[in-house]
PDB file of C-alpha atoms and ligand atoms in Angstrom:
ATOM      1  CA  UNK A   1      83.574 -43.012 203.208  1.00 60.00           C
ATOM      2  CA  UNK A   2      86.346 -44.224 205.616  1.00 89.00           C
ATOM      3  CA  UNK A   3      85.631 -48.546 205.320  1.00 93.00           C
ATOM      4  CA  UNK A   4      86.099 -49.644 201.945  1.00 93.00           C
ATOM      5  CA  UNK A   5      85.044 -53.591 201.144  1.00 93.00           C
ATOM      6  CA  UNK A   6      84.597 -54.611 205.020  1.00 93.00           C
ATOM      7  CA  UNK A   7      88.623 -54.310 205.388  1.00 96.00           C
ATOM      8  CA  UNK A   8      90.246 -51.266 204.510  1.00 97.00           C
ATOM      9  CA  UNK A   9      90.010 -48.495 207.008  1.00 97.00           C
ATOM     10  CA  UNK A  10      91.081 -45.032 205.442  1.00 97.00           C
ATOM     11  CA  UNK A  11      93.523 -42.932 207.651  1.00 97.00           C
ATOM     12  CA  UNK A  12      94.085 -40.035 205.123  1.00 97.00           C
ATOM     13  CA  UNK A  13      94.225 -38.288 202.080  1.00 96.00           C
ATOM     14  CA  UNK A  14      97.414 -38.817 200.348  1.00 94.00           C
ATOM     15  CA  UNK A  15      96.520 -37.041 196.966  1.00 91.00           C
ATOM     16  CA  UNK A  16      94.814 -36.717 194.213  1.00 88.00           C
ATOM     17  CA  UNK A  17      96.206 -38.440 190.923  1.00 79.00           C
ATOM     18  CA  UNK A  18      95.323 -38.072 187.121  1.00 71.00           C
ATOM     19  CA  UNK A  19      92.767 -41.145 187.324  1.00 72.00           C
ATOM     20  CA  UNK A  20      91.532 -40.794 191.217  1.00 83.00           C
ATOM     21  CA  UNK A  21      92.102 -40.383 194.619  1.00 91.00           C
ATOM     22  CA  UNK A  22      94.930 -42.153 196.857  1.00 93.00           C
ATOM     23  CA  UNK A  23      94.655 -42.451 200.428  1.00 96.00           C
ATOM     24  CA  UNK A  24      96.973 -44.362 203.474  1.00 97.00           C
ATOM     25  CA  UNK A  25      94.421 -47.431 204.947  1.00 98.00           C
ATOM     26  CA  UNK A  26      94.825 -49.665 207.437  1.00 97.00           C
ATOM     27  CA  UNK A  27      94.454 -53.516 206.057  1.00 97.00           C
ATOM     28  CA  UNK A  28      92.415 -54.824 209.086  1.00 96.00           C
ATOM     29  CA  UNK A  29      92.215 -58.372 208.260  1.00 95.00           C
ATOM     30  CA  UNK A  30      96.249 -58.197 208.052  1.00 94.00           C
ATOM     31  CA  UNK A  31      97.247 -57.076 211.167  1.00 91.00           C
ATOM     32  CA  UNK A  32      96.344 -53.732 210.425  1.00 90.00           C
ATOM     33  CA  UNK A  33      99.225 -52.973 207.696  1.00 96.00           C
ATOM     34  CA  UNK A  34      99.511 -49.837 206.261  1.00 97.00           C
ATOM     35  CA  UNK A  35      98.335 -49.926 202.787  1.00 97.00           C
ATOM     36  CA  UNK A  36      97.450 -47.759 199.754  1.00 96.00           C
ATOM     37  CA  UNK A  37      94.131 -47.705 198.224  1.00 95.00           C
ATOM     38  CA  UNK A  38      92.969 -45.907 195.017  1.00 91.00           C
ATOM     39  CA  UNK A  39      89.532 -45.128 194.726  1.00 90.00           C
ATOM     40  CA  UNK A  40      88.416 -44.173 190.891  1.00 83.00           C
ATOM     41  CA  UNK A  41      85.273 -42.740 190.666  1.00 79.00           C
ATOM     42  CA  UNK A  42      83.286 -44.810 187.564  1.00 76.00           C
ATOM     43  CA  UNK A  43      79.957 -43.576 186.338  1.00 71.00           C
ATOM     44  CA  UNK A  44      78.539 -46.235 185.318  1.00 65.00           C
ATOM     45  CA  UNK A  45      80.342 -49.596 184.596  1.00 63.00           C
ATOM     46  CA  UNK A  46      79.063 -52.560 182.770  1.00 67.00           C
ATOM     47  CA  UNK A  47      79.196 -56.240 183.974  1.00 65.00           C
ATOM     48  CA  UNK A  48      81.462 -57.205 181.279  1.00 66.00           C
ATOM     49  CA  UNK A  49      83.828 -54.123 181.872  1.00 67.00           C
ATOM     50  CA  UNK A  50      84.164 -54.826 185.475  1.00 67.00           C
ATOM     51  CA  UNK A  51      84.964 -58.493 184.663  1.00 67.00           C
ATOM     52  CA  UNK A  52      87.555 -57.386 181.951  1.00 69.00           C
ATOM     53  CA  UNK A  53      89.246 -55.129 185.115  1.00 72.00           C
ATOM     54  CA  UNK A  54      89.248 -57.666 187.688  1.00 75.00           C
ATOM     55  CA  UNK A  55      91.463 -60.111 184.784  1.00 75.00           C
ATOM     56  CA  UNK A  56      93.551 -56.854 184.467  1.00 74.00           C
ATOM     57  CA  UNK A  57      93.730 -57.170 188.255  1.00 79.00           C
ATOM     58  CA  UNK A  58      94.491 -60.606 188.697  1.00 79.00           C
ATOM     59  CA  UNK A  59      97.670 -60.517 186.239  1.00 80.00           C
ATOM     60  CA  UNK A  60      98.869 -57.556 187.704  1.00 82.00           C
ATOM     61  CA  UNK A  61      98.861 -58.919 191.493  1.00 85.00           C
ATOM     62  CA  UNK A  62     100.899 -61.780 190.687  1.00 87.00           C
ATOM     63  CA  UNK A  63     103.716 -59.968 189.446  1.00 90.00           C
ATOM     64  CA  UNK A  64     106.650 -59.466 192.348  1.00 94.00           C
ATOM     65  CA  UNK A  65     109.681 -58.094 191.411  1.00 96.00           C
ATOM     66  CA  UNK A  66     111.967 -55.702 194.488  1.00 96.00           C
ATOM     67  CA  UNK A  67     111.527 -52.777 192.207  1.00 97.00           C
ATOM     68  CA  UNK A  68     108.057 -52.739 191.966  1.00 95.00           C
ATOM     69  CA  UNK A  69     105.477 -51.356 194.645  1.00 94.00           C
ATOM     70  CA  UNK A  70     103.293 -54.556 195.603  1.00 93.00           C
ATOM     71  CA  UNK A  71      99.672 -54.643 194.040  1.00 91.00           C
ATOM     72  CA  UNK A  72      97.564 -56.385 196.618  1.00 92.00           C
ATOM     73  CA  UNK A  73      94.157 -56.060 195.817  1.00 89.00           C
ATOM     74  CA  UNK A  74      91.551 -55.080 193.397  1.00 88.00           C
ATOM     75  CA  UNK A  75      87.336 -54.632 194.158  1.00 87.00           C
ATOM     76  CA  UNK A  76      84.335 -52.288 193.336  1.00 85.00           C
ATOM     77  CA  UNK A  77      82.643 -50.524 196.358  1.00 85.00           C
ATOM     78  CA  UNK A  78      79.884 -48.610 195.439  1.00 83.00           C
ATOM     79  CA  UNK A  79      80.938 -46.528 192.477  1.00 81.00           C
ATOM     80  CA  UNK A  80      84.492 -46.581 192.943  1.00 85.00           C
ATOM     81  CA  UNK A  81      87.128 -49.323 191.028  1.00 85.00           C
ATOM     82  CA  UNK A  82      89.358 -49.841 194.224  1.00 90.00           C
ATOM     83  CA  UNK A  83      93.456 -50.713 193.710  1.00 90.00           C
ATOM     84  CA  UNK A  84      95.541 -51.446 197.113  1.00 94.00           C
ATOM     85  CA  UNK A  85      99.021 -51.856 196.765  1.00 94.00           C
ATOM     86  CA  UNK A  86     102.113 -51.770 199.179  1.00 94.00           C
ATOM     87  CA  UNK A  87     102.712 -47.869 200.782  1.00 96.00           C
ATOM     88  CA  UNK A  88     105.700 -46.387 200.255  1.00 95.00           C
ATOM     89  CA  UNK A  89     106.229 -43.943 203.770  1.00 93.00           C
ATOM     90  CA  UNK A  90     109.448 -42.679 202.441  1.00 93.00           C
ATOM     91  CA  UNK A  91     108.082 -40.541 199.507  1.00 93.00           C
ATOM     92  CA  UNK A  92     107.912 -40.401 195.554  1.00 95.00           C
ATOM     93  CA  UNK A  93     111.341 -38.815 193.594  1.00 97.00           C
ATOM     94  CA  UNK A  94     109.058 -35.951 192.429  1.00 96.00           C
ATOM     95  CA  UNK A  95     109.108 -34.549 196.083  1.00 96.00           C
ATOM     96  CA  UNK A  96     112.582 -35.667 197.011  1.00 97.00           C
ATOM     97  CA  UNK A  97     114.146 -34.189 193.515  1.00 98.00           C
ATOM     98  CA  UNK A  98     112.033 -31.109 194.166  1.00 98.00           C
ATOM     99  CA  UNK A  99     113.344 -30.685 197.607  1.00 97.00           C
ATOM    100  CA  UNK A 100     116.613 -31.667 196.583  1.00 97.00           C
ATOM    101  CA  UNK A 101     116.447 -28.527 194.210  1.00 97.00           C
ATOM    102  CA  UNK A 102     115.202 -26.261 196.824  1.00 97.00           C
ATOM    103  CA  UNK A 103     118.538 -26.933 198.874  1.00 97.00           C
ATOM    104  CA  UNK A 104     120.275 -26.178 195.780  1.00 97.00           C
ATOM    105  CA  UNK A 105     121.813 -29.672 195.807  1.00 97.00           C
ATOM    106  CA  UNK A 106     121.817 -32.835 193.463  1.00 96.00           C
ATOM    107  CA  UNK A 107     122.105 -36.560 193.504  1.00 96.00           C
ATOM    108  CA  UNK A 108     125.582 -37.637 193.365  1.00 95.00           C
ATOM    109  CA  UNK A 109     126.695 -39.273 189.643  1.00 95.00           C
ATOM    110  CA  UNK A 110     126.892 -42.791 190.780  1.00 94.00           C
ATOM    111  CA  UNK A 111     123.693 -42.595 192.836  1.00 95.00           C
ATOM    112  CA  UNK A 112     122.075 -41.430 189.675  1.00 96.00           C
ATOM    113  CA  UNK A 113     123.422 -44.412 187.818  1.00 96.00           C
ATOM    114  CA  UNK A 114     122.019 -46.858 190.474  1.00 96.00           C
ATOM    115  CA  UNK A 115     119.012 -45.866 190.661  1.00 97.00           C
ATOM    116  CA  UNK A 116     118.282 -45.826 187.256  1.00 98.00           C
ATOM    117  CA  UNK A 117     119.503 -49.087 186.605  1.00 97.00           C
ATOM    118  CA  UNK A 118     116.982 -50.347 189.789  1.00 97.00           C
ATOM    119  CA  UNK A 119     114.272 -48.227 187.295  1.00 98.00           C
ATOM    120  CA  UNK A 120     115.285 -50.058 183.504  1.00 98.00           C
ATOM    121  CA  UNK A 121     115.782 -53.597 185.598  1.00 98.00           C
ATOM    122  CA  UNK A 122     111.507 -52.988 186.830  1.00 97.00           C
ATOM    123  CA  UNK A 123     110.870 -52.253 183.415  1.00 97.00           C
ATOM    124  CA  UNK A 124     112.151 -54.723 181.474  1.00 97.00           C
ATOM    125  CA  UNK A 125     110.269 -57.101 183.710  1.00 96.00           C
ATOM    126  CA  UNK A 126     107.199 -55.629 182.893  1.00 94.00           C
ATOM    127  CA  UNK A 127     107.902 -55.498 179.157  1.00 94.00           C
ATOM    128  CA  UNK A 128     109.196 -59.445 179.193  1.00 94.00           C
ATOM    129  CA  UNK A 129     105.706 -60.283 180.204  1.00 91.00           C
ATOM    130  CA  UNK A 130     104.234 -57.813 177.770  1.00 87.00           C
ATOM    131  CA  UNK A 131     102.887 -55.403 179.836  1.00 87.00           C
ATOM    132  CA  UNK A 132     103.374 -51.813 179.215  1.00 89.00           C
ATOM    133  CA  UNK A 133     103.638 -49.182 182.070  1.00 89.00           C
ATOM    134  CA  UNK A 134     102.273 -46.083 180.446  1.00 87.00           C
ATOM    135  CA  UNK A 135     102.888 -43.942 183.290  1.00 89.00           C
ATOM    136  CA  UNK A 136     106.353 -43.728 184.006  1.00 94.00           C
ATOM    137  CA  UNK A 137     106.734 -40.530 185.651  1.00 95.00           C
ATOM    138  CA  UNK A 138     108.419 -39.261 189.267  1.00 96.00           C
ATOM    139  CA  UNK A 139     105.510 -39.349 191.448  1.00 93.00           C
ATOM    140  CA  UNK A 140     105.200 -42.666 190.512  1.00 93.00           C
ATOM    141  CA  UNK A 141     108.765 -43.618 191.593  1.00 97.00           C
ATOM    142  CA  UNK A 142     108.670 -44.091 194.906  1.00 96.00           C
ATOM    143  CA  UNK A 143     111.889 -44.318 197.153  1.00 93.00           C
ATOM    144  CA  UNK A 144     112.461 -47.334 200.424  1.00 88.00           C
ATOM    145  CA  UNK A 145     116.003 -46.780 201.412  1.00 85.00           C
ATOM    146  CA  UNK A 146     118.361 -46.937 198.306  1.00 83.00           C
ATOM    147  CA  UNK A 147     115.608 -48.623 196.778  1.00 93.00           C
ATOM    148  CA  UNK A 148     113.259 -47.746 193.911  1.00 95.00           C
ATOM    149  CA  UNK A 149     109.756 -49.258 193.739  1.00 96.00           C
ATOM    150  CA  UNK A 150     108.215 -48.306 190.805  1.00 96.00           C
ATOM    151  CA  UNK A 151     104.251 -48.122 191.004  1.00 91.00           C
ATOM    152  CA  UNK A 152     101.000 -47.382 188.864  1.00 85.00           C
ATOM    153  CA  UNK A 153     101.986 -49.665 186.410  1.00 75.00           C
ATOM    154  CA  UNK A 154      98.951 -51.002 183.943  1.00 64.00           C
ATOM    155  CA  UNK A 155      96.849 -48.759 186.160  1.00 65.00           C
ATOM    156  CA  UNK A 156      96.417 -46.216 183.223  1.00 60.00           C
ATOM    157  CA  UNK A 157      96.054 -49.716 181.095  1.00 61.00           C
ATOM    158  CA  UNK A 158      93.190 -50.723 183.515  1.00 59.00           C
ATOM    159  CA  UNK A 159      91.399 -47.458 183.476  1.00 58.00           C
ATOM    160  CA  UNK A 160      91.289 -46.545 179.838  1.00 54.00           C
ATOM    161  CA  UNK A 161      90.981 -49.961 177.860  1.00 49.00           C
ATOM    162  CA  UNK A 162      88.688 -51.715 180.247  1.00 43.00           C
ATOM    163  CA  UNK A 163      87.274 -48.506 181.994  1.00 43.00           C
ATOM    164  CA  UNK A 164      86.801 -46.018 178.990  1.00 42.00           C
ATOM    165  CA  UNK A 165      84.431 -44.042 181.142  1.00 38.00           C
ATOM    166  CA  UNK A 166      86.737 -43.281 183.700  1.00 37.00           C
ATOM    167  CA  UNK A 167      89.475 -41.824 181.573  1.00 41.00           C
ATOM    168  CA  UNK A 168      88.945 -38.072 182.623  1.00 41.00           C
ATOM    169  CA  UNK A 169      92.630 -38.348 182.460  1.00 50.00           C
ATOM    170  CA  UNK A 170      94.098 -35.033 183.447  1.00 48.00           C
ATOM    171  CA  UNK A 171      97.806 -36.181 183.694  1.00 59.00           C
ATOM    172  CA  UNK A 172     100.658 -34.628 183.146  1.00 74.00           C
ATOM    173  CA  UNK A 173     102.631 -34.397 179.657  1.00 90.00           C
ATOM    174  CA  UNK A 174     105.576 -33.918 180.517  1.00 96.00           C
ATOM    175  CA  UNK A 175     106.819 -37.675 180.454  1.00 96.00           C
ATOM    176  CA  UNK A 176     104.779 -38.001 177.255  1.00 95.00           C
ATOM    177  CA  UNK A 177     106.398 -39.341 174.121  1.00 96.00           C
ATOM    178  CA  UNK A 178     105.875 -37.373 170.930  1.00 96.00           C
ATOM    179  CA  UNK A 179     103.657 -40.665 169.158  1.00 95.00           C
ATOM    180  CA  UNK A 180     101.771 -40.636 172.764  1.00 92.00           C
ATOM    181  CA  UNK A 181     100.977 -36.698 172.098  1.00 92.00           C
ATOM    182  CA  UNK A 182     100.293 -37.840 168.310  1.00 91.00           C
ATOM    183  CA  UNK A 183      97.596 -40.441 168.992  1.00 87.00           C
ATOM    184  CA  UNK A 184      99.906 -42.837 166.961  1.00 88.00           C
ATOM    185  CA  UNK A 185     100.001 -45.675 169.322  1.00 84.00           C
ATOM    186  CA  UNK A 186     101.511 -45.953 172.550  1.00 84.00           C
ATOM    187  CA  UNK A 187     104.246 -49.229 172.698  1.00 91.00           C
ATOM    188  CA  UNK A 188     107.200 -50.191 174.927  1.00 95.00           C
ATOM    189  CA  UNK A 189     109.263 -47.541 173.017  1.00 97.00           C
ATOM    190  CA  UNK A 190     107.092 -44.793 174.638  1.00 95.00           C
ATOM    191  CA  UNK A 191     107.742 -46.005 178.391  1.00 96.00           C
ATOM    192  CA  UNK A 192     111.580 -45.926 177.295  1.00 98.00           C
ATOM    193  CA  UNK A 193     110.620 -42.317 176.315  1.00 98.00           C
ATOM    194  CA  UNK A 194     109.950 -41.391 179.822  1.00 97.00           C
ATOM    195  CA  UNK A 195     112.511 -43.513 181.063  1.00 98.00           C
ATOM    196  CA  UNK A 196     114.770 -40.761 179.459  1.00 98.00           C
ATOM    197  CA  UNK A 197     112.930 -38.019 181.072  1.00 98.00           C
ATOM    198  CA  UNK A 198     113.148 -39.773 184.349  1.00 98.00           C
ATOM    199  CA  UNK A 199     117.202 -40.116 183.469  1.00 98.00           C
ATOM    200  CA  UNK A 200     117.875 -36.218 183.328  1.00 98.00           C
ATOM    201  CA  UNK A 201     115.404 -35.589 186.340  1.00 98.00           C
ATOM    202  CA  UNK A 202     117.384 -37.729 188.190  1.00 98.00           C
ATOM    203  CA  UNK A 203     120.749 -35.620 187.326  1.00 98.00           C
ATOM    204  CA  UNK A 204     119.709 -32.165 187.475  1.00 97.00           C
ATOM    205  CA  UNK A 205     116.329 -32.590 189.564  1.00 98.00           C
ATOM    206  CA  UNK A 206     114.585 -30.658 186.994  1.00 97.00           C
ATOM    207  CA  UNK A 207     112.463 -31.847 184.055  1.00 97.00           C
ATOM    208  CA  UNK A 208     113.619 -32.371 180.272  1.00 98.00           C
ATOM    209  CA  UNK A 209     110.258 -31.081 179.080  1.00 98.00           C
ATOM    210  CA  UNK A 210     108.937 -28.035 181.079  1.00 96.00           C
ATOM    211  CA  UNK A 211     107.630 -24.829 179.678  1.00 96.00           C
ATOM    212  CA  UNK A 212     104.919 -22.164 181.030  1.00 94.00           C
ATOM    213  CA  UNK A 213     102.075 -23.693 179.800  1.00 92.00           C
ATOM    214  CA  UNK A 214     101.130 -27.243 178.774  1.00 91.00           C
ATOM    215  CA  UNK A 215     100.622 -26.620 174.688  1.00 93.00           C
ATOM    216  CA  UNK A 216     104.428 -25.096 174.862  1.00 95.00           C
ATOM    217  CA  UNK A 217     105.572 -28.071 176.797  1.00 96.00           C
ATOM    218  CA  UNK A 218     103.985 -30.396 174.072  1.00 95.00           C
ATOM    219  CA  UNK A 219     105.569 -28.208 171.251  1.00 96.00           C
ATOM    220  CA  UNK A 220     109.143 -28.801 172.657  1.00 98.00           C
ATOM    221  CA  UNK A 221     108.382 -32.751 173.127  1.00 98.00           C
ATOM    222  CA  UNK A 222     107.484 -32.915 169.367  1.00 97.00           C
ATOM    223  CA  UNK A 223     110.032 -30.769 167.932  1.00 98.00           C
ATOM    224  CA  UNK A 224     112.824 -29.432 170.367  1.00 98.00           C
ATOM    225  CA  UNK A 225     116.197 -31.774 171.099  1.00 98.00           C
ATOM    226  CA  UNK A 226     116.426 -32.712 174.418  1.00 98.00           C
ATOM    227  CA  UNK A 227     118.708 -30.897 176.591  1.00 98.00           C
ATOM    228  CA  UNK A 228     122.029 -32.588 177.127  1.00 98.00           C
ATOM    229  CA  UNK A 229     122.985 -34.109 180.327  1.00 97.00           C
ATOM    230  CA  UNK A 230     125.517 -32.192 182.307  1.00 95.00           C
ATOM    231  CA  UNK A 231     129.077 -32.332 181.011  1.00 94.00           C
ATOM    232  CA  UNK A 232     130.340 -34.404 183.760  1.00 93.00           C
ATOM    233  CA  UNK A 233     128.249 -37.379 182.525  1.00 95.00           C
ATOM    234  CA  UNK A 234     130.338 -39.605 180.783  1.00 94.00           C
ATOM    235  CA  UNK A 235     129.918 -39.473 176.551  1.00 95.00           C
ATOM    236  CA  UNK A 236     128.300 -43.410 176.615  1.00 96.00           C
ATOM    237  CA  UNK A 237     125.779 -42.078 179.104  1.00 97.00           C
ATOM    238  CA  UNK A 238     124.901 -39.038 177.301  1.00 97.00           C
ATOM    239  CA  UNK A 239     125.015 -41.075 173.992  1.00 98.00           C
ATOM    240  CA  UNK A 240     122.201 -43.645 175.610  1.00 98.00           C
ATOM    241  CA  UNK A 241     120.442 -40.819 177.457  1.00 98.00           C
ATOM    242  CA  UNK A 242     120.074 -38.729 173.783  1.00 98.00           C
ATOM    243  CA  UNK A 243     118.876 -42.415 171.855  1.00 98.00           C
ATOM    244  CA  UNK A 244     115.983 -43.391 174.710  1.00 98.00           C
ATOM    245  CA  UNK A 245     114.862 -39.580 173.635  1.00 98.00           C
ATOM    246  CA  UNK A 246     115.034 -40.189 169.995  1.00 98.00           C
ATOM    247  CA  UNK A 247     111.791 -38.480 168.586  1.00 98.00           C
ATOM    248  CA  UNK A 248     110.969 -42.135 166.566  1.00 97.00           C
ATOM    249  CA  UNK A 249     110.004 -44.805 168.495  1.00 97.00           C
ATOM    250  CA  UNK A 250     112.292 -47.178 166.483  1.00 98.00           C
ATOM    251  CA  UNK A 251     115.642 -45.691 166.965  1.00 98.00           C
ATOM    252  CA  UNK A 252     114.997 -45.900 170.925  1.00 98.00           C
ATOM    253  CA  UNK A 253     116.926 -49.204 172.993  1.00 98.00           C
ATOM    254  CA  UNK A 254     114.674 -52.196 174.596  1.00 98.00           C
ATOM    255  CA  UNK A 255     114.471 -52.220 177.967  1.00 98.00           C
ATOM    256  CA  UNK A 256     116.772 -55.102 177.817  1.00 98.00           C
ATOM    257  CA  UNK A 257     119.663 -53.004 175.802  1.00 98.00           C
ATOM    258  CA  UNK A 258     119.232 -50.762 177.838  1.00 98.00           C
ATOM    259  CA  UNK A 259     119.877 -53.036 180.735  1.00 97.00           C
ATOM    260  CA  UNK A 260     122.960 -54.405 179.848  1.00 97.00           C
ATOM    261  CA  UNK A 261     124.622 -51.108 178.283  1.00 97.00           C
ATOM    262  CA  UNK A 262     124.153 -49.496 182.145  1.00 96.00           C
ATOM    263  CA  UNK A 263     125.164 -52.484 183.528  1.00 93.00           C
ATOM    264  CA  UNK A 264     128.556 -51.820 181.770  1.00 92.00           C
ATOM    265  CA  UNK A 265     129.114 -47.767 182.384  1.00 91.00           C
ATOM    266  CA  UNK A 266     132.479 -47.321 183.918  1.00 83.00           C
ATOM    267  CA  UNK A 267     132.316 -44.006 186.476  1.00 81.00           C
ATOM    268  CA  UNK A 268     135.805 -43.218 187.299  1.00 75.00           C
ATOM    269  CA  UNK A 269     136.498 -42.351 191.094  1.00 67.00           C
ATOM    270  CA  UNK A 270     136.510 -38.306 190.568  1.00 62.00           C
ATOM    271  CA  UNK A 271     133.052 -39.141 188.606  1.00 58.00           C
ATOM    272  CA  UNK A 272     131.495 -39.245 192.502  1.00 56.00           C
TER     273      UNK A 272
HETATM  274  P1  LIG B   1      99.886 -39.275 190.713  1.00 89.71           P
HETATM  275  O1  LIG B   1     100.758 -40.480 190.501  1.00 89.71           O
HETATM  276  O2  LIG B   1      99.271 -38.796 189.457  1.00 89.71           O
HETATM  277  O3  LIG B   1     100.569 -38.203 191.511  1.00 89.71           O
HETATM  278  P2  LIG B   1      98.420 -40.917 192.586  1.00 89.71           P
HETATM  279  O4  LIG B   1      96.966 -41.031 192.837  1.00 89.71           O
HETATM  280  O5  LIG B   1      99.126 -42.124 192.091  1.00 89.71           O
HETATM  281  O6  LIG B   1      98.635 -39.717 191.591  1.00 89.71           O
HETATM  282  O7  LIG B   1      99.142 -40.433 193.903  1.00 89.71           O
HETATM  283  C1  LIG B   1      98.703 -39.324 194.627  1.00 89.71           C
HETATM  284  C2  LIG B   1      99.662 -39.058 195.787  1.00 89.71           C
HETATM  285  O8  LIG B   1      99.732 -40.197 196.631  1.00 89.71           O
HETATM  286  C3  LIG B   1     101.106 -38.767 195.340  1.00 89.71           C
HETATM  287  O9  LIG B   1     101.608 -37.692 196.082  1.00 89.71           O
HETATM  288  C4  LIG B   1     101.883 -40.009 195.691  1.00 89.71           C
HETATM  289  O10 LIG B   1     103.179 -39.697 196.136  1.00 89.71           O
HETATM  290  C5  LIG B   1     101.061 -40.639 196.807  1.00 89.71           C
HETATM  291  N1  LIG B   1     101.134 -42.091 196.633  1.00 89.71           N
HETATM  292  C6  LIG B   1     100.602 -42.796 195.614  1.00 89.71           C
HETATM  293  N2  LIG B   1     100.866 -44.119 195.730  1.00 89.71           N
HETATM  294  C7  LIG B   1     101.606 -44.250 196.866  1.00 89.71           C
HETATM  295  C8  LIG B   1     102.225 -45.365 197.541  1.00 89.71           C
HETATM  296  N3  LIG B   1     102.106 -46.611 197.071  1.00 89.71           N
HETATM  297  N4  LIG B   1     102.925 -45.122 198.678  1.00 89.71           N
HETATM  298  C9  LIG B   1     103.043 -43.866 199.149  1.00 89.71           C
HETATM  299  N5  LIG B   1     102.498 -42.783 198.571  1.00 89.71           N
HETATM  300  C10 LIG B   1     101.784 -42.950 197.441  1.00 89.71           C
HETATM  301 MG1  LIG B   2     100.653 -42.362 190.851  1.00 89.71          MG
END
C-alpha cells in the first residue's frame, strides 16, 4: 500500500502506535507537503459507525490553535480509518527527554516552565470546547523550535466510542490516571492527570510512574505518592505539580486554574 485515497503517497514508516500505524506521505494535490497519515486497521465497520467518525472528524479539523499539530484530513481506504495531520520533522519529547537522559543532561528550569505552560494553554482549548484528549503522553508531544504541538487528540475518542472494534488498544499506562485504570470514567480531570506526569518528565526526563512490569506500574499509580519534583523547583510549583496528581479526580485544578497559576510562577535569576 503506498497511495492512500488518490492523494497521499507514503514515503515511510514512522511507527507503530497503540491504535495503528503512522507513516511520513507526501500530500500530492498540495504541492507535495509532507504530511502524516494514520492508517487503523478496522475489521469490519458499519455505515452508521463510519458516519459517526467522519462527524468526529469534521469537529476535530476545524480546531487551530499554535499548540496543536494540524488535523487535515479524515477517509476510509479499504479497511483502514485514515487521519492526516501536520508532521512534526523535529521529533516527539519522548525521544528528545530520552536522549536528553542519555547525555546525562536536563532541560533548564525556565524552559521546563515554558513549555508546559505552551502544553496547559493547548489543553484548556480543547477542554473549553468540550473535548477531552485522552492521550496525553510524550510521544504525543511533539517539538517545532521552542514550540510544543500537541497531537492525537480525540483520536483515542474516535477509535473507541465510534470505532469499538478497533480498540485493540495496547497503550501505555504510564500517563494513566488511577479512575482511567479503575474503569470509573475518564473526564477532563484525567488529562490533567497526565498533564502532571508530563510536568515531572519534563524536569527530570524520566517518568513519575515506571516500574519493571506494567501491573507494578499500575499498583504505584493507584496507591503510591508521586515522587516530588526536584528541590530546586520552587514550593508553588511543587504544590501545583503534587494537586494535578491528586489520586481523586476532584481535588485536581481545571485546565484554566491551571493556566493562570503558571502564568504567575516567579523563577528567580539563579532558578536558570
Ligand atoms: P504513539 O503516539 O502511540 O507512539 P503514533 O502512531 O501516534 O503512536 O506514532 C508513532 C510514531 O510516529 C511515533 O514515534 C511518533 O513520534 C511518530 N509521529 C506520530 N505523529 C507524528 C507527527 N505528526 N509528526 C511527526 N512524527 C509523528
Ligand atoms: Mg501518537
Amino acid at each position: 500500500h503506498t497511495m492512500y485515497a488518490n492523494r497521499y503517497q507514503q514515503i515511510k514508516k514512522l511507527g507503530q502506535g497503540s491504535f495503528g500505524t503512522a507513516y511520513l506521505v507526501h500530500d500530492t494535490k498540495s504541492k507535495h507537503e509532507k504530511k502524516v497519515l494514520k492508517a487503523i486497521f478496522i475489521e469490519d465497520v458499519s455505515p452508521n459507525e463510519s458516519l459517526d467518525a467522519e462527524h468526529e472528524a469534521s469537529i476535530l479539523a476545524r480546531l487551530r490553535h499554535p499548540n496543536i499539530v494540524r488535523f487535515y484530513d479524515s477517509f476510509m481506504d479499504a479497511n483502514h480509518f485514515c487521519i492526516v495531520t501536520e508532521y512534526c520533522e523535529d521529533g516527539d519529547l519522548d525521544q528528545y527527554l530520552k536522549s536528553l537522559r542519555k547525555q546525562r543532561s536536563r532541560l533548564q528550569m525556565d524552559q521546563v516552565i515554558d513549555l508546559f505552560i505552551q502544553l496547559v494553554s493547548a489543553i484548556n482549548f480543547l477542554h473549553s470546547k468540550k473535548i477531552l484528549h485522552r492521550d496525553i503522553k510524550t510521544s504525543n508531544i511533539f517539538l517545532k523550535r521552542n514550540h510544543i504541538k500537541l497531537g492525537d487528540f480525540g483520536i483515542s475518542r474516535l477509535m473507541m466510542n465510534t470505532l469499538d472494534k478497533a480498540s485493540t488498544f495496547i497503550g501505555t499506562p504510564y500517563y494513566m490516571s488511577p479512575e482511567t485504570l479503575r474503569f470509573d470514567g475518564y473526564n477532563m480531570k484525567s488529562d490533567i492527570w497526565s498533564l502532571g506526569c508530563v510536568l515531572y518528565e519534563l524536569s527530570v526526563c524520566k517518568r513519575a510512574f515506571e516500574r519493571s512490569n506494567i501491573l507494578q506500574t499500575m499498583e504505584a499509580i493507584l496507591r503510591e505518592s508521586p515522587p516530588l519534583l526536584p528541590e530546586r523547583f520552587p514550593v508553588k510549583v511543587q504544590q501545583l505539580y503534587l494537586q494535578m496528581l491528586s489520586k481523586e479526580p476532584e481535588h485536581r485544578q481545571t485546565a484554566a486554574e491551571l493556566l493562570e497559576e503558571f502564568s504567575h510562577i516567579e523563577l528567580k535569576p539563579t532558578d536558570k
